[in-house]
């Protein structure tokens, strides 16, 4: 139980940090934009994503982290465009990865899914790299034994946050905004 509380606290603090960072960059408005469809899709795509990304942690930790943010952006775009089609794809991560391979997933998402070009294309690369670096710094700050079960769980929570943050950034870019609903 103690480990779950630690992980919940870590995830919550990381989410707040990322929200503040992206709000300061004017990519969010202080709150997470989300949809149950997008959030639930993480449970479907996470096992395949983790299987591919854990191999990259040692040599390319920013990629292992950052690609989760790109995945969230792509899922949000698909949700907005044609969820009746994309929501039925067995694994949207594998669908994206298989277009050109894991190493090029960032380019596929920025160019082919988000349709970014020029400065916008480059800016998003900088944003995702910055977010991945921030998360990596937070993970290292925790001083967890590498390759331990706790290290895996912290990594899993971190990529979930990046996925949700990526989706939120894309939802805001698409014009969605957070509104409180009162009954």
Short mmCIF file of C-alpha atoms in Angstrom, two decimals:
data_model
loop_
_atom_site.label_atom_id
_atom_site.label_comp_id
_atom_site.label_asym_id
_atom_site.label_seq_id
_atom_site.Cartn_x
_atom_site.Cartn_y
_atom_site.Cartn_z
CA UNK A 1 0.00 0.00 0.00
CA UNK A 2 2.87 2.36 0.82
CA UNK A 3 4.30 1.97 -2.71
CA UNK A 4 0.91 2.75 -4.30
CA UNK A 5 0.62 5.92 -2.23
CA UNK A 6 4.14 6.92 -3.26
CA UNK A 7 3.38 6.27 -6.95
CA UNK A 8 0.06 8.15 -6.77
CA UNK A 9 1.81 11.11 -5.13
CA UNK A 10 4.64 11.01 -7.69
CA UNK A 11 2.18 10.91 -10.60
CA UNK A 12 0.08 13.74 -9.21
CA UNK A 13 3.11 15.97 -8.59
CA UNK A 14 4.49 15.21 -12.05
CA UNK A 15 1.15 16.06 -13.66
CA UNK A 16 0.99 19.37 -11.81
CA UNK A 17 4.56 20.20 -12.83
CA UNK A 18 3.83 19.45 -16.48
CA UNK A 19 0.59 21.44 -16.42
CA UNK A 20 2.43 24.47 -15.02
CA UNK A 21 5.25 24.14 -17.53
CA UNK A 22 2.95 23.85 -20.55
CA UNK A 23 0.69 26.61 -19.27
CA UNK A 24 3.72 28.91 -19.04
CA UNK A 25 4.40 28.04 -22.68
CA UNK A 26 0.75 28.89 -23.48
CA UNK A 27 0.08 25.36 -24.70
CA UNK A 28 -2.38 24.67 -21.87
CA UNK A 29 -4.54 26.74 -19.54
CA UNK A 30 -3.61 25.22 -16.20
CA UNK A 31 -5.96 22.25 -16.42
CA UNK A 32 -5.84 18.89 -18.12
CA UNK A 33 -8.18 18.61 -21.09
CA UNK A 34 -9.33 15.03 -21.36
CA UNK A 35 -11.88 12.62 -22.71
CA UNK A 36 -12.71 9.20 -21.31
CA UNK A 37 -12.19 7.75 -24.80
CA UNK A 38 -8.63 9.07 -24.95
CA UNK A 39 -7.81 8.20 -21.35
CA UNK A 40 -9.19 4.67 -21.70
CA UNK A 41 -7.24 4.13 -24.93
CA UNK A 42 -4.03 4.28 -22.86
CA UNK A 43 -4.91 0.95 -21.23
CA UNK A 44 -5.08 -0.63 -24.71
CA UNK A 45 -1.88 0.85 -26.11
CA UNK A 46 0.34 0.90 -23.02
CA UNK A 47 1.52 -2.74 -23.04
CA UNK A 48 2.82 -2.54 -26.62
CA UNK A 49 4.28 0.92 -26.05
CA UNK A 50 6.07 -0.17 -22.89
CA UNK A 51 7.42 -3.32 -24.60
CA UNK A 52 9.05 -1.15 -27.29
CA UNK A 53 10.09 1.82 -25.20
CA UNK A 54 11.79 0.05 -22.29
CA UNK A 55 14.45 -1.13 -24.75
CA UNK A 56 15.28 2.53 -25.43
CA UNK A 57 15.54 3.79 -21.85
CA UNK A 58 19.27 3.19 -21.38
CA UNK A 59 20.45 4.82 -24.63
CA UNK A 60 17.56 7.15 -25.51
CA UNK A 61 15.58 7.97 -22.36
CA UNK A 62 14.08 11.14 -23.86
CA UNK A 63 12.71 9.12 -26.78
CA UNK A 64 11.28 6.44 -24.48
CA UNK A 65 9.47 9.20 -22.59
CA UNK A 66 8.69 11.71 -25.34
CA UNK A 67 7.13 9.29 -27.78
CA UNK A 68 4.35 8.74 -25.21
CA UNK A 69 3.50 12.43 -25.49
CA UNK A 70 3.38 12.16 -29.28
CA UNK A 71 1.12 9.14 -28.91
CA UNK A 72 -1.28 11.16 -26.77
CA UNK A 73 -1.32 13.94 -29.36
CA UNK A 74 -2.09 11.49 -32.16
CA UNK A 75 -4.87 9.77 -30.24
CA UNK A 76 -6.46 13.16 -29.46
CA UNK A 77 -6.31 14.15 -33.13
CA UNK A 78 -7.86 10.84 -34.18
CA UNK A 79 -10.53 11.28 -31.49
CA UNK A 80 -11.41 14.69 -32.88
CA UNK A 81 -11.35 13.70 -36.55
CA UNK A 82 -12.97 10.31 -36.85
CA UNK A 83 -13.17 8.34 -33.64
CA UNK A 84 -15.77 5.98 -35.10
CA UNK A 85 -12.96 4.65 -37.32
CA UNK A 86 -9.81 5.19 -35.24
CA UNK A 87 -11.42 4.16 -31.96
CA UNK A 88 -11.88 0.68 -33.43
CA UNK A 89 -8.23 0.25 -34.47
CA UNK A 90 -6.99 -2.65 -32.32
CA UNK A 91 -3.87 -0.76 -31.16
CA UNK A 92 -3.36 2.85 -32.24
CA UNK A 93 0.22 2.81 -30.99
CA UNK A 94 1.13 -0.12 -33.24
CA UNK A 95 -0.77 1.51 -36.10
CA UNK A 96 1.40 4.65 -35.76
CA UNK A 97 4.63 2.77 -35.08
CA UNK A 98 4.18 0.51 -38.07
CA UNK A 99 3.92 3.39 -40.52
CA UNK A 100 7.71 3.93 -40.46
CA UNK A 101 8.99 2.19 -37.33
CA UNK A 102 9.46 3.20 -33.71
CA UNK A 103 12.43 5.47 -34.44
CA UNK A 104 10.36 7.68 -36.74
CA UNK A 105 7.12 7.81 -34.79
CA UNK A 106 7.74 11.44 -33.83
CA UNK A 107 7.97 12.46 -37.48
CA UNK A 108 4.88 10.45 -38.39
CA UNK A 109 2.84 12.13 -35.66
CA UNK A 110 4.07 15.66 -36.32
CA UNK A 111 3.92 15.47 -40.11
CA UNK A 112 1.27 12.92 -41.05
CA UNK A 113 -1.16 13.08 -38.13
CA UNK A 114 -0.90 16.64 -36.79
CA UNK A 115 0.01 17.99 -40.24
CA UNK A 116 2.59 20.38 -38.78
CA UNK A 117 5.07 22.09 -41.08
CA UNK A 118 8.01 24.45 -40.78
CA UNK A 119 8.28 26.33 -37.51
CA UNK A 120 5.27 24.56 -35.96
CA UNK A 121 6.83 21.17 -36.76
CA UNK A 122 10.16 22.21 -35.20
CA UNK A 123 8.51 23.90 -32.20
CA UNK A 124 6.57 20.77 -31.30
CA UNK A 125 9.78 18.75 -31.42
CA UNK A 126 11.36 21.24 -29.01
CA UNK A 127 8.30 21.15 -26.72
CA UNK A 128 8.23 17.36 -26.53
CA UNK A 129 11.99 17.15 -25.98
CA UNK A 130 11.69 19.71 -23.19
CA UNK A 131 8.87 17.81 -21.54
CA UNK A 132 10.75 14.52 -21.80
CA UNK A 133 13.85 16.14 -20.27
CA UNK A 134 11.78 17.55 -17.39
CA UNK A 135 10.27 14.14 -16.68
CA UNK A 136 13.67 12.47 -16.90
CA UNK A 137 15.03 14.97 -14.38
CA UNK A 138 12.10 14.26 -12.05
CA UNK A 139 12.69 10.50 -12.33
CA UNK A 140 16.39 10.91 -11.58
CA UNK A 141 15.58 13.19 -8.65
CA UNK A 142 13.66 10.31 -7.07
CA UNK A 143 16.95 8.36 -6.75
CA UNK A 144 15.31 5.02 -7.37
CA UNK A 145 17.44 1.94 -7.93
CA UNK A 146 17.71 1.44 -11.71
CA UNK A 147 15.98 -1.61 -13.19
CA UNK A 148 14.06 -2.22 -9.97
CA UNK A 149 10.31 -2.90 -9.88
CA UNK A 150 9.82 0.58 -8.43
CA UNK A 151 11.82 2.12 -11.28
CA UNK A 152 9.53 0.36 -13.77
CA UNK A 153 6.40 1.63 -12.03
CA UNK A 154 7.72 5.20 -11.90
CA UNK A 155 8.51 4.95 -15.62
CA UNK A 156 5.02 3.59 -16.34
CA UNK A 157 3.39 6.42 -14.38
CA UNK A 158 5.62 8.96 -16.13
CA UNK A 159 4.70 7.86 -19.64
CA UNK A 160 1.02 7.83 -18.69
CA UNK A 161 1.34 11.46 -17.60
CA UNK A 162 3.13 12.35 -20.84
CA UNK A 163 0.44 10.58 -22.89
CA UNK A 164 -2.33 12.52 -21.11
CA UNK A 165 -0.39 15.79 -21.37
CA UNK A 166 0.17 15.20 -25.09
CA UNK A 167 -3.53 14.57 -25.61
CA UNK A 168 -4.38 17.71 -23.64
CA UNK A 169 -1.98 19.87 -25.66
CA UNK A 170 -3.53 18.62 -28.90
CA UNK A 171 -7.09 19.09 -27.63
CA UNK A 172 -6.26 22.71 -26.78
CA UNK A 173 -4.67 23.19 -30.21
CA UNK A 174 -7.91 21.88 -31.72
CA UNK A 175 -9.89 24.53 -29.84
CA UNK A 176 -11.23 22.56 -26.89
CA UNK A 177 -11.34 24.23 -23.51
CA UNK A 178 -12.04 23.18 -19.97
CA UNK A 179 -15.44 24.13 -18.62
CA UNK A 180 -16.95 23.19 -15.29
CA UNK A 181 -20.27 21.43 -15.66
CA UNK A 182 -22.77 21.98 -12.87
CA UNK A 183 -26.00 20.11 -12.53
#
